[in-house]
């Protein structure tokens, strides 16, 4: 059989996209299994070759997502799906952060419980241990009332709200959303899953520590150094979380 030159060209990219979607499905299961998302929350990954596109699940519980449920969405929030399926109302979190941050390749939005208190009080979320140095010195808080007024349902359901959230995130790795949840960003699926999980761990530890005394947080330099250290070891926790998630949820 004569090799089809065109398909040989396309094959490596198809393979790359399949592998990316497989990791996105696993990430959905990990985030559910580790208690970061429940029936709500979502993770996306930037398309590796098409500009202004990303992959995200259709509107459904993250723990149940399969490869067949992954859709392609553009940076205007328009879903490109032959079956006309709908993605999440809050897909604008992803579209506008991808637009604003070329360094970001994957985004998690969750309502993980321990983070919420730090969006509604004067206590700021700060890195408390060497696993969460990525939080840096500032964890910005998004106040939706500044854009949507006093009567919104708190959801990021438009380009305008997505843009204002991306603006508050700035160059940070995590932003809290007052009375709602948080968003974490990363250069890869593995990095953003790590960050989403340890944002929740940090919040839990900070709440515990504040009960018994004044907290000694990482310095900015320690945060930077520990963040760089963690990035070298992303494969190790991923392998464990993947195994745990697949053995409990298939
Ligand atoms: Mn939400």
PDB file of C-alpha atoms and ligand atoms in Angstrom:
ATOM      1  CA  UNK A   1       0.000   0.000   0.000  1.00  0.00           C
ATOM      2  CA  UNK A   2       1.300   3.435  -0.935  1.00  0.00           C
ATOM      3  CA  UNK A   3       1.690   5.672   2.094  1.00  0.00           C
ATOM      4  CA  UNK A   4      -0.679   8.585   2.151  1.00  0.00           C
ATOM      5  CA  UNK A   5       1.621  11.558   2.575  1.00  0.00           C
ATOM      6  CA  UNK A   6      -1.072  13.815   3.975  1.00  0.00           C
ATOM      7  CA  UNK A   7      -2.205  11.430   6.701  1.00  0.00           C
ATOM      8  CA  UNK A   8       1.402  10.808   7.698  1.00  0.00           C
ATOM      9  CA  UNK A   9       1.696  14.541   8.277  1.00  0.00           C
ATOM     10  CA  UNK A  10      -1.500  14.649  10.307  1.00  0.00           C
ATOM     11  CA  UNK A  11      -0.911  11.507  12.374  1.00  0.00           C
ATOM     12  CA  UNK A  12       1.441  12.923  15.032  1.00  0.00           C
ATOM     13  CA  UNK A  13      -0.992  15.786  15.783  1.00  0.00           C
ATOM     14  CA  UNK A  14      -4.007  13.432  15.990  1.00  0.00           C
ATOM     15  CA  UNK A  15      -2.022  11.275  18.370  1.00  0.00           C
ATOM     16  CA  UNK A  16      -1.055  14.318  20.462  1.00  0.00           C
ATOM     17  CA  UNK A  17      -4.681  15.451  20.702  1.00  0.00           C
ATOM     18  CA  UNK A  18      -5.870  11.956  21.686  1.00  0.00           C
ATOM     19  CA  UNK A  19      -3.239  11.826  24.444  1.00  0.00           C
ATOM     20  CA  UNK A  20      -4.220  15.311  25.649  1.00  0.00           C
ATOM     21  CA  UNK A  21      -7.912  14.379  25.774  1.00  0.00           C
ATOM     22  CA  UNK A  22      -7.068  11.174  27.646  1.00  0.00           C
ATOM     23  CA  UNK A  23      -5.181  13.233  30.255  1.00  0.00           C
ATOM     24  CA  UNK A  24      -8.084  15.696  30.450  1.00  0.00           C
ATOM     25  CA  UNK A  25     -10.489  12.831  31.204  1.00  0.00           C
ATOM     26  CA  UNK A  26      -8.125  11.451  33.862  1.00  0.00           C
ATOM     27  CA  UNK A  27      -7.757  14.950  35.346  1.00  0.00           C
ATOM     28  CA  UNK A  28     -11.552  15.208  35.672  1.00  0.00           C
ATOM     29  CA  UNK A  29     -11.603  11.923  37.601  1.00  0.00           C
ATOM     30  CA  UNK A  30      -8.621  12.898  39.784  1.00  0.00           C
ATOM     31  CA  UNK A  31     -10.135  16.263  40.728  1.00  0.00           C
ATOM     32  CA  UNK A  32     -13.368  14.522  41.705  1.00  0.00           C
ATOM     33  CA  UNK A  33     -11.595  11.740  43.597  1.00  0.00           C
ATOM     34  CA  UNK A  34      -9.406  14.207  45.524  1.00  0.00           C
ATOM     35  CA  UNK A  35     -12.405  16.314  46.563  1.00  0.00           C
ATOM     36  CA  UNK A  36     -11.598  19.424  44.522  1.00  0.00           C
ATOM     37  CA  UNK A  37     -14.713  19.220  42.326  1.00  0.00           C
ATOM     38  CA  UNK A  38     -18.049  17.555  43.101  1.00  0.00           C
ATOM     39  CA  UNK A  39     -21.088  17.673  40.813  1.00  0.00           C
ATOM     40  CA  UNK A  40     -19.740  21.059  39.699  1.00  0.00           C
ATOM     41  CA  UNK A  41     -16.425  22.502  38.558  1.00  0.00           C
ATOM     42  CA  UNK A  42     -14.443  21.977  35.354  1.00  0.00           C
ATOM     43  CA  UNK A  43     -11.002  21.656  33.789  1.00  0.00           C
ATOM     44  CA  UNK A  44      -9.885  22.706  30.307  1.00  0.00           C
ATOM     45  CA  UNK A  45      -6.774  22.374  28.142  1.00  0.00           C
ATOM     46  CA  UNK A  46      -5.610  24.636  25.307  1.00  0.00           C
ATOM     47  CA  UNK A  47      -5.727  23.137  21.793  1.00  0.00           C
ATOM     48  CA  UNK A  48      -2.124  22.316  20.821  1.00  0.00           C
ATOM     49  CA  UNK A  49      -2.398  23.519  17.216  1.00  0.00           C
ATOM     50  CA  UNK A  50      -5.578  25.550  16.619  1.00  0.00           C
ATOM     51  CA  UNK A  51      -5.278  29.107  17.863  1.00  0.00           C
ATOM     52  CA  UNK A  52      -8.159  30.367  20.015  1.00  0.00           C
ATOM     53  CA  UNK A  53      -9.506  26.896  20.798  1.00  0.00           C
ATOM     54  CA  UNK A  54      -9.562  24.712  23.908  1.00  0.00           C
ATOM     55  CA  UNK A  55     -10.999  21.402  25.060  1.00  0.00           C
ATOM     56  CA  UNK A  56     -13.535  21.117  27.889  1.00  0.00           C
ATOM     57  CA  UNK A  57     -16.261  18.624  28.798  1.00  0.00           C
ATOM     58  CA  UNK A  58     -19.905  19.044  27.929  1.00  0.00           C
ATOM     59  CA  UNK A  59     -22.059  20.288  30.802  1.00  0.00           C
ATOM     60  CA  UNK A  60     -21.903  17.335  33.232  1.00  0.00           C
ATOM     61  CA  UNK A  61     -20.424  16.132  36.536  1.00  0.00           C
ATOM     62  CA  UNK A  62     -16.607  15.997  36.168  1.00  0.00           C
ATOM     63  CA  UNK A  63     -16.300  12.571  37.797  1.00  0.00           C
ATOM     64  CA  UNK A  64     -18.355  11.003  34.991  1.00  0.00           C
ATOM     65  CA  UNK A  65     -16.533  12.564  32.015  1.00  0.00           C
ATOM     66  CA  UNK A  66     -15.278  10.232  29.238  1.00  0.00           C
ATOM     67  CA  UNK A  67     -13.315  11.057  26.046  1.00  0.00           C
ATOM     68  CA  UNK A  68     -16.610  11.151  24.109  1.00  0.00           C
ATOM     69  CA  UNK A  69     -17.809  14.022  26.320  1.00  0.00           C
ATOM     70  CA  UNK A  70     -14.953  16.399  25.446  1.00  0.00           C
ATOM     71  CA  UNK A  71     -15.911  19.362  23.252  1.00  0.00           C
ATOM     72  CA  UNK A  72     -13.977  22.054  21.426  1.00  0.00           C
ATOM     73  CA  UNK A  73     -14.719  25.639  22.406  1.00  0.00           C
ATOM     74  CA  UNK A  74     -13.320  28.924  21.043  1.00  0.00           C
ATOM     75  CA  UNK A  75     -12.157  32.056  22.860  1.00  0.00           C
ATOM     76  CA  UNK A  76     -15.529  33.749  22.288  1.00  0.00           C
ATOM     77  CA  UNK A  77     -17.169  30.923  24.247  1.00  0.00           C
ATOM     78  CA  UNK A  78     -18.716  29.347  21.140  1.00  0.00           C
ATOM     79  CA  UNK A  79     -18.835  25.531  21.270  1.00  0.00           C
ATOM     80  CA  UNK A  80     -17.916  23.772  17.998  1.00  0.00           C
ATOM     81  CA  UNK A  81     -19.680  20.447  18.215  1.00  0.00           C
ATOM     82  CA  UNK A  82     -21.322  18.554  15.334  1.00  0.00           C
ATOM     83  CA  UNK A  83     -23.893  17.210  17.813  1.00  0.00           C
ATOM     84  CA  UNK A  84     -24.675  20.695  19.155  1.00  0.00           C
ATOM     85  CA  UNK A  85     -24.009  19.671  22.744  1.00  0.00           C
ATOM     86  CA  UNK A  86     -23.629  22.402  25.349  1.00  0.00           C
ATOM     87  CA  UNK A  87     -20.653  23.008  27.593  1.00  0.00           C
ATOM     88  CA  UNK A  88     -20.660  24.730  30.965  1.00  0.00           C
ATOM     89  CA  UNK A  89     -22.319  28.144  31.431  1.00  0.00           C
ATOM     90  CA  UNK A  90     -19.036  29.246  33.035  1.00  0.00           C
ATOM     91  CA  UNK A  91     -16.845  28.316  30.032  1.00  0.00           C
ATOM     92  CA  UNK A  92     -16.018  32.066  29.815  1.00  0.00           C
ATOM     93  CA  UNK A  93     -13.681  31.576  32.800  1.00  0.00           C
ATOM     94  CA  UNK A  94     -11.561  29.421  30.497  1.00  0.00           C
ATOM     95  CA  UNK A  95     -11.959  31.323  27.207  1.00  0.00           C
ATOM     96  CA  UNK A  96     -10.992  34.693  28.644  1.00  0.00           C
ATOM     97  CA  UNK A  97      -8.073  33.434  30.764  1.00  0.00           C
ATOM     98  CA  UNK A  98      -6.652  31.542  27.748  1.00  0.00           C
ATOM     99  CA  UNK A  99      -6.998  34.750  25.719  1.00  0.00           C
ATOM    100  CA  UNK A 100      -5.311  36.889  28.378  1.00  0.00           C
ATOM    101  CA  UNK A 101      -2.571  34.441  29.380  1.00  0.00           C
ATOM    102  CA  UNK A 102      -0.575  32.849  26.514  1.00  0.00           C
ATOM    103  CA  UNK A 103       1.559  31.077  29.163  1.00  0.00           C
ATOM    104  CA  UNK A 104      -1.492  29.165  30.474  1.00  0.00           C
ATOM    105  CA  UNK A 105      -2.356  25.803  28.886  1.00  0.00           C
ATOM    106  CA  UNK A 106      -4.766  24.364  31.441  1.00  0.00           C
ATOM    107  CA  UNK A 107      -7.355  25.823  33.851  1.00  0.00           C
ATOM    108  CA  UNK A 108      -9.367  24.405  36.777  1.00  0.00           C
ATOM    109  CA  UNK A 109     -12.457  26.071  38.235  1.00  0.00           C
ATOM    110  CA  UNK A 110     -13.790  24.596  41.457  1.00  0.00           C
ATOM    111  CA  UNK A 111     -15.904  25.320  44.518  1.00  0.00           C
ATOM    112  CA  UNK A 112     -13.572  23.398  46.873  1.00  0.00           C
ATOM    113  CA  UNK A 113     -14.884  24.132  50.339  1.00  0.00           C
ATOM    114  CA  UNK A 114     -11.875  25.178  52.430  1.00  0.00           C
ATOM    115  CA  UNK A 115     -10.946  27.957  49.997  1.00  0.00           C
ATOM    116  CA  UNK A 116     -14.306  29.760  50.316  1.00  0.00           C
ATOM    117  CA  UNK A 117     -13.617  31.412  53.747  1.00  0.00           C
ATOM    118  CA  UNK A 118     -10.602  33.242  52.278  1.00  0.00           C
ATOM    119  CA  UNK A 119     -12.770  34.907  49.631  1.00  0.00           C
ATOM    120  CA  UNK A 120     -15.316  36.282  52.090  1.00  0.00           C
ATOM    121  CA  UNK A 121     -13.168  37.493  55.005  1.00  0.00           C
ATOM    122  CA  UNK A 122     -10.167  39.758  55.487  1.00  0.00           C
ATOM    123  CA  UNK A 123      -7.914  36.672  55.880  1.00  0.00           C
ATOM    124  CA  UNK A 124      -5.936  36.189  52.661  1.00  0.00           C
ATOM    125  CA  UNK A 125      -4.949  32.754  51.352  1.00  0.00           C
ATOM    126  CA  UNK A 126      -1.136  32.534  51.538  1.00  0.00           C
ATOM    127  CA  UNK A 127       1.391  29.693  51.117  1.00  0.00           C
ATOM    128  CA  UNK A 128       1.727  27.874  54.417  1.00  0.00           C
ATOM    129  CA  UNK A 129       3.906  24.922  53.379  1.00  0.00           C
ATOM    130  CA  UNK A 130       6.434  23.904  50.740  1.00  0.00           C
ATOM    131  CA  UNK A 131       3.818  22.140  48.599  1.00  0.00           C
ATOM    132  CA  UNK A 132       1.896  25.346  47.936  1.00  0.00           C
ATOM    133  CA  UNK A 133       4.610  27.881  47.142  1.00  0.00           C
ATOM    134  CA  UNK A 134       2.909  28.438  43.768  1.00  0.00           C
ATOM    135  CA  UNK A 135       0.355  30.598  45.619  1.00  0.00           C
ATOM    136  CA  UNK A 136       3.048  33.287  45.869  1.00  0.00           C
ATOM    137  CA  UNK A 137       2.548  36.360  48.008  1.00  0.00           C
ATOM    138  CA  UNK A 138      -0.800  37.412  46.534  1.00  0.00           C
ATOM    139  CA  UNK A 139      -3.941  35.404  45.949  1.00  0.00           C
ATOM    140  CA  UNK A 140      -6.249  37.928  44.313  1.00  0.00           C
ATOM    141  CA  UNK A 141      -9.963  37.920  45.107  1.00  0.00           C
ATOM    142  CA  UNK A 142     -12.499  38.494  42.357  1.00  0.00           C
ATOM    143  CA  UNK A 143     -15.514  40.570  43.411  1.00  0.00           C
ATOM    144  CA  UNK A 144     -18.241  39.976  40.831  1.00  0.00           C
ATOM    145  CA  UNK A 145     -20.320  42.899  42.174  1.00  0.00           C
ATOM    146  CA  UNK A 146     -17.808  45.317  40.639  1.00  0.00           C
ATOM    147  CA  UNK A 147     -18.871  44.142  37.168  1.00  0.00           C
ATOM    148  CA  UNK A 148     -22.294  42.507  37.551  1.00  0.00           C
ATOM    149  CA  UNK A 149     -23.813  44.582  40.345  1.00  0.00           C
ATOM    150  CA  UNK A 150     -25.562  43.406  43.504  1.00  0.00           C
ATOM    151  CA  UNK A 151     -28.101  40.978  42.048  1.00  0.00           C
ATOM    152  CA  UNK A 152     -26.073  38.483  39.966  1.00  0.00           C
ATOM    153  CA  UNK A 153     -26.152  34.702  40.451  1.00  0.00           C
ATOM    154  CA  UNK A 154     -22.330  34.876  40.877  1.00  0.00           C
ATOM    155  CA  UNK A 155     -21.681  32.784  37.753  1.00  0.00           C
ATOM    156  CA  UNK A 156     -19.131  33.828  35.111  1.00  0.00           C
ATOM    157  CA  UNK A 157     -21.660  33.444  32.313  1.00  0.00           C
ATOM    158  CA  UNK A 158     -20.463  36.059  29.773  1.00  0.00           C
ATOM    159  CA  UNK A 159     -17.346  37.272  27.993  1.00  0.00           C
ATOM    160  CA  UNK A 160     -17.525  40.511  29.972  1.00  0.00           C
ATOM    161  CA  UNK A 161     -17.404  38.675  33.324  1.00  0.00           C
ATOM    162  CA  UNK A 162     -14.702  36.294  32.069  1.00  0.00           C
ATOM    163  CA  UNK A 163     -12.554  39.261  31.045  1.00  0.00           C
ATOM    164  CA  UNK A 164     -12.963  40.954  34.421  1.00  0.00           C
ATOM    165  CA  UNK A 165     -11.999  37.720  36.202  1.00  0.00           C
ATOM    166  CA  UNK A 166      -8.924  37.280  33.951  1.00  0.00           C
ATOM    167  CA  UNK A 167      -8.013  40.865  34.737  1.00  0.00           C
ATOM    168  CA  UNK A 168      -8.098  40.252  38.505  1.00  0.00           C
ATOM    169  CA  UNK A 169      -6.122  36.993  38.104  1.00  0.00           C
ATOM    170  CA  UNK A 170      -3.394  39.010  36.350  1.00  0.00           C
ATOM    171  CA  UNK A 171      -0.162  37.033  36.393  1.00  0.00           C
ATOM    172  CA  UNK A 172      -1.127  34.973  39.492  1.00  0.00           C
ATOM    173  CA  UNK A 173      -1.570  31.183  39.570  1.00  0.00           C
ATOM    174  CA  UNK A 174      -4.786  31.162  41.614  1.00  0.00           C
ATOM    175  CA  UNK A 175      -7.635  33.639  42.075  1.00  0.00           C
ATOM    176  CA  UNK A 176     -10.458  33.304  44.572  1.00  0.00           C
ATOM    177  CA  UNK A 177     -14.010  34.189  43.601  1.00  0.00           C
ATOM    178  CA  UNK A 178     -15.919  35.752  46.461  1.00  0.00           C
ATOM    179  CA  UNK A 179     -18.749  33.548  47.717  1.00  0.00           C
ATOM    180  CA  UNK A 180     -18.222  31.067  44.882  1.00  0.00           C
ATOM    181  CA  UNK A 181     -14.880  29.265  44.518  1.00  0.00           C
ATOM    182  CA  UNK A 182     -11.555  29.646  42.811  1.00  0.00           C
ATOM    183  CA  UNK A 183      -9.653  29.299  39.572  1.00  0.00           C
ATOM    184  CA  UNK A 184      -6.179  27.795  39.174  1.00  0.00           C
ATOM    185  CA  UNK A 185      -4.013  28.010  36.057  1.00  0.00           C
ATOM    186  CA  UNK A 186      -0.946  26.119  34.864  1.00  0.00           C
ATOM    187  CA  UNK A 187       1.318  25.412  31.929  1.00  0.00           C
ATOM    188  CA  UNK A 188       0.059  21.805  31.764  1.00  0.00           C
ATOM    189  CA  UNK A 189      -2.788  19.558  32.929  1.00  0.00           C
ATOM    190  CA  UNK A 190      -0.491  17.925  35.501  1.00  0.00           C
ATOM    191  CA  UNK A 191       0.623  21.260  36.913  1.00  0.00           C
ATOM    192  CA  UNK A 192      -2.872  22.717  37.215  1.00  0.00           C
ATOM    193  CA  UNK A 193      -4.233  19.534  38.831  1.00  0.00           C
ATOM    194  CA  UNK A 194      -1.397  19.708  41.374  1.00  0.00           C
ATOM    195  CA  UNK A 195      -2.152  23.379  42.020  1.00  0.00           C
ATOM    196  CA  UNK A 196      -5.905  22.870  42.396  1.00  0.00           C
ATOM    197  CA  UNK A 197      -5.376  20.020  44.872  1.00  0.00           C
ATOM    198  CA  UNK A 198      -2.768  21.868  46.943  1.00  0.00           C
ATOM    199  CA  UNK A 199      -4.791  25.098  46.957  1.00  0.00           C
ATOM    200  CA  UNK A 200      -7.450  23.150  48.860  1.00  0.00           C
ATOM    201  CA  UNK A 201      -4.810  21.476  51.097  1.00  0.00           C
ATOM    202  CA  UNK A 202      -3.235  24.872  51.871  1.00  0.00           C
ATOM    203  CA  UNK A 203      -6.607  26.416  52.726  1.00  0.00           C
ATOM    204  CA  UNK A 204      -7.395  23.538  55.106  1.00  0.00           C
ATOM    205  CA  UNK A 205      -3.990  23.829  56.833  1.00  0.00           C
ATOM    206  CA  UNK A 206      -4.269  27.604  57.069  1.00  0.00           C
ATOM    207  CA  UNK A 207      -7.720  27.351  58.684  1.00  0.00           C
ATOM    208  CA  UNK A 208      -6.361  24.791  61.186  1.00  0.00           C
ATOM    209  CA  UNK A 209      -3.244  26.842  61.953  1.00  0.00           C
ATOM    210  CA  UNK A 210      -5.171  30.059  62.513  1.00  0.00           C
ATOM    211  CA  UNK A 211      -7.140  28.320  65.269  1.00  0.00           C
ATOM    212  CA  UNK A 212      -4.035  27.721  67.369  1.00  0.00           C
ATOM    213  CA  UNK A 213      -1.861  30.756  66.754  1.00  0.00           C
ATOM    214  CA  UNK A 214      -0.260  33.319  64.485  1.00  0.00           C
ATOM    215  CA  UNK A 215       0.796  31.753  61.205  1.00  0.00           C
ATOM    216  CA  UNK A 216       4.364  31.955  59.888  1.00  0.00           C
ATOM    217  CA  UNK A 217       3.911  31.839  56.097  1.00  0.00           C
ATOM    218  CA  UNK A 218       6.568  31.154  53.463  1.00  0.00           C
ATOM    219  CA  UNK A 219       8.544  34.209  52.403  1.00  0.00           C
ATOM    220  CA  UNK A 220       8.196  35.290  48.760  1.00  0.00           C
ATOM    221  CA  UNK A 221      11.621  33.778  48.013  1.00  0.00           C
ATOM    222  CA  UNK A 222      10.653  30.502  49.712  1.00  0.00           C
ATOM    223  CA  UNK A 223       7.405  30.444  47.744  1.00  0.00           C
ATOM    224  CA  UNK A 224       9.332  30.880  44.499  1.00  0.00           C
ATOM    225  CA  UNK A 225      11.955  28.236  45.353  1.00  0.00           C
ATOM    226  CA  UNK A 226       9.435  25.627  46.537  1.00  0.00           C
ATOM    227  CA  UNK A 227       7.214  26.241  43.515  1.00  0.00           C
ATOM    228  CA  UNK A 228      10.144  25.532  41.176  1.00  0.00           C
ATOM    229  CA  UNK A 229      10.977  22.394  43.181  1.00  0.00           C
ATOM    230  CA  UNK A 230       7.397  21.075  42.963  1.00  0.00           C
ATOM    231  CA  UNK A 231       7.305  21.553  39.178  1.00  0.00           C
ATOM    232  CA  UNK A 232      10.133  19.053  38.751  1.00  0.00           C
ATOM    233  CA  UNK A 233       8.120  16.348  40.540  1.00  0.00           C
ATOM    234  CA  UNK A 234       4.666  16.640  38.951  1.00  0.00           C
ATOM    235  CA  UNK A 235       4.724  13.098  37.512  1.00  0.00           C
ATOM    236  CA  UNK A 236       4.956  11.423  40.923  1.00  0.00           C
ATOM    237  CA  UNK A 237       1.694  12.628  42.532  1.00  0.00           C
ATOM    238  CA  UNK A 238      -0.060  12.425  39.124  1.00  0.00           C
ATOM    239  CA  UNK A 239       0.745   8.694  38.885  1.00  0.00           C
ATOM    240  CA  UNK A 240      -0.660   8.114  42.374  1.00  0.00           C
ATOM    241  CA  UNK A 241      -3.792  10.250  41.910  1.00  0.00           C
ATOM    242  CA  UNK A 242      -4.436   8.598  38.535  1.00  0.00           C
ATOM    243  CA  UNK A 243      -4.146   5.093  39.969  1.00  0.00           C
ATOM    244  CA  UNK A 244      -6.427   5.978  42.900  1.00  0.00           C
ATOM    245  CA  UNK A 245      -9.026   7.658  40.689  1.00  0.00           C
ATOM    246  CA  UNK A 246      -9.108   4.896  38.077  1.00  0.00           C
ATOM    247  CA  UNK A 247      -9.307   2.122  40.670  1.00  0.00           C
ATOM    248  CA  UNK A 248     -12.230   3.786  42.424  1.00  0.00           C
ATOM    249  CA  UNK A 249     -14.096   5.172  39.399  1.00  0.00           C
ATOM    250  CA  UNK A 250     -12.848   3.163  36.426  1.00  0.00           C
TER     251      UNK A 250
HETATM  252 MN1  LIG B   1     -18.683  27.891  39.531  1.00  0.00          MN
END
